[in-house]
mmCIF file of C-alpha atoms in Angstrom:
data_model
loop_
_atom_site.group_PDB
_atom_site.id
_atom_site.type_symbol
_atom_site.label_atom_id
_atom_site.label_comp_id
_atom_site.label_asym_id
_atom_site.label_seq_id
_atom_site.Cartn_x
_atom_site.Cartn_y
_atom_site.Cartn_z
ATOM 1 C CA UNK A 10 113.776 12.028 78.533
ATOM 2 C CA UNK A 11 117.730 14.193 78.287
ATOM 3 C CA UNK A 12 117.215 18.167 78.976
ATOM 4 C CA UNK A 13 120.748 18.821 77.603
ATOM 5 C CA UNK A 14 122.653 16.657 75.491
ATOM 6 C CA UNK A 15 126.400 14.939 76.926
ATOM 7 C CA UNK A 16 128.488 17.402 74.182
ATOM 8 C CA UNK A 17 126.164 20.928 75.537
ATOM 9 C CA UNK A 18 127.695 19.337 78.906
ATOM 10 C CA UNK A 19 130.642 19.169 78.012
ATOM 11 C CA UNK A 20 130.991 22.150 75.854
ATOM 12 C CA UNK A 21 129.735 23.996 79.697
ATOM 13 C CA UNK A 22 132.236 22.536 81.428
ATOM 14 C CA UNK A 23 134.964 22.869 79.082
ATOM 15 C CA UNK A 24 133.971 27.050 79.633
ATOM 16 C CA UNK A 25 134.181 26.520 83.017
ATOM 17 C CA UNK A 26 137.501 25.303 83.065
ATOM 18 C CA UNK A 27 139.013 27.715 80.752
ATOM 19 C CA UNK A 28 138.706 30.006 84.367
ATOM 20 C CA UNK A 29 136.767 32.501 82.792
ATOM 21 C CA UNK A 30 133.292 32.429 83.787
ATOM 22 C CA UNK A 31 131.686 31.006 86.865
ATOM 23 C CA UNK A 32 128.828 28.484 87.198
ATOM 24 C CA UNK A 33 126.431 31.737 88.010
ATOM 25 C CA UNK A 34 127.739 33.260 84.893
ATOM 26 C CA UNK A 35 127.857 30.651 83.142
ATOM 27 C CA UNK A 36 124.065 29.872 84.562
ATOM 28 C CA UNK A 37 123.035 33.261 83.174
ATOM 29 C CA UNK A 38 123.961 32.864 79.628
ATOM 30 C CA UNK A 39 122.536 29.092 79.182
ATOM 31 C CA UNK A 40 119.643 29.523 81.155
ATOM 32 C CA UNK A 41 121.039 26.426 83.602
ATOM 33 C CA UNK A 42 120.700 26.382 87.663
ATOM 34 C CA UNK A 43 124.452 26.872 88.323
ATOM 35 C CA UNK A 44 124.076 23.348 90.770
ATOM 36 C CA UNK A 45 123.746 21.820 87.804
ATOM 37 C CA UNK A 46 126.521 23.293 85.961
ATOM 38 C CA UNK A 47 128.625 21.968 89.588
ATOM 39 C CA UNK A 48 127.077 18.624 89.502
ATOM 40 C CA UNK A 49 128.290 17.868 85.911
ATOM 41 C CA UNK A 50 131.357 19.599 87.062
ATOM 42 C CA UNK A 51 131.893 18.056 90.145
ATOM 43 C CA UNK A 52 130.781 14.442 88.272
ATOM 44 C CA UNK A 53 132.942 14.727 85.370
ATOM 45 C CA UNK A 54 136.321 15.513 87.756
ATOM 46 C CA UNK A 55 135.012 12.070 89.390
ATOM 47 C CA UNK A 56 133.725 9.867 86.556
ATOM 48 C CA UNK A 57 135.468 11.541 83.774
ATOM 49 C CA UNK A 58 133.590 14.022 80.477
ATOM 50 C CA UNK A 59 132.157 9.961 79.302
ATOM 51 C CA UNK A 60 130.661 10.706 82.732
ATOM 52 C CA UNK A 61 128.415 13.221 81.231
ATOM 53 C CA UNK A 62 126.946 11.311 77.833
ATOM 54 C CA UNK A 63 123.402 10.462 77.641
ATOM 55 C CA UNK A 64 123.222 6.561 78.028
ATOM 56 C CA UNK A 65 119.280 5.868 78.202
ATOM 57 C CA UNK A 66 117.176 6.026 75.214
ATOM 58 C CA UNK A 67 113.189 4.884 74.792
ATOM 59 C CA UNK A 68 113.492 1.635 73.694
ATOM 60 C CA UNK A 69 110.451 0.172 71.659
ATOM 61 C CA UNK A 70 109.368 -3.238 71.357
ATOM 62 C CA UNK A 71 107.175 -4.618 68.757
ATOM 63 C CA UNK A 72 103.574 -6.589 69.362
ATOM 64 C CA UNK A 73 105.408 -10.120 69.195
ATOM 65 C CA UNK A 74 108.020 -8.654 71.905
ATOM 66 C CA UNK A 75 105.728 -7.835 74.354
ATOM 67 C CA UNK A 76 103.395 -11.084 74.096
ATOM 68 C CA UNK A 77 106.349 -13.569 74.339
ATOM 69 C CA UNK A 78 106.628 -11.589 77.939
ATOM 70 C CA UNK A 79 103.252 -12.214 78.404
ATOM 71 C CA UNK A 80 103.249 -16.113 77.577
ATOM 72 C CA UNK A 81 106.127 -16.539 79.765
ATOM 73 C CA UNK A 82 104.733 -15.346 82.644
ATOM 74 C CA UNK A 83 101.296 -17.130 81.995
ATOM 75 C CA UNK A 84 103.659 -20.746 81.228
ATOM 76 C CA UNK A 85 105.902 -20.090 83.617
ATOM 77 C CA UNK A 86 103.145 -19.471 87.112
ATOM 78 C CA UNK A 87 104.335 -16.028 87.523
ATOM 79 C CA UNK A 88 102.499 -13.281 88.714
ATOM 80 C CA UNK A 89 102.603 -10.079 86.321
ATOM 81 C CA UNK A 90 101.672 -7.031 88.711
ATOM 82 C CA UNK A 91 98.361 -5.376 87.808
ATOM 83 C CA UNK A 92 99.834 -1.495 87.051
ATOM 84 C CA UNK A 93 102.606 -3.503 83.969
ATOM 85 C CA UNK A 94 99.526 -4.651 82.521
ATOM 86 C CA UNK A 95 98.084 -0.941 82.276
ATOM 87 C CA UNK A 96 101.151 0.213 80.307
ATOM 88 C CA UNK A 97 101.650 -2.542 78.283
ATOM 89 C CA UNK A 98 99.898 -1.256 75.212
ATOM 90 C CA UNK A 99 99.670 -4.423 72.520
ATOM 91 C CA UNK A 100 96.996 -2.813 70.060
#
């Protein structure tokens, strides 16, 4: 789970880039460790603001999808790790 949205990160970065607030000041204001803000600023400078957007979301899989994966492994003589079998909840 992502604690901060991409929009929030951009807001904090823009506030920093205006030059009115330091990492420490913004950290106190938003209750974020200053090193996290510095990381966001560095990332945005290196890769652009798009790099700050949340990319991963929890994905739900249907029972049919889960069973298809199990069936594939069984019919293709592939071993599934036991801990993976415990993690999938079919019922």
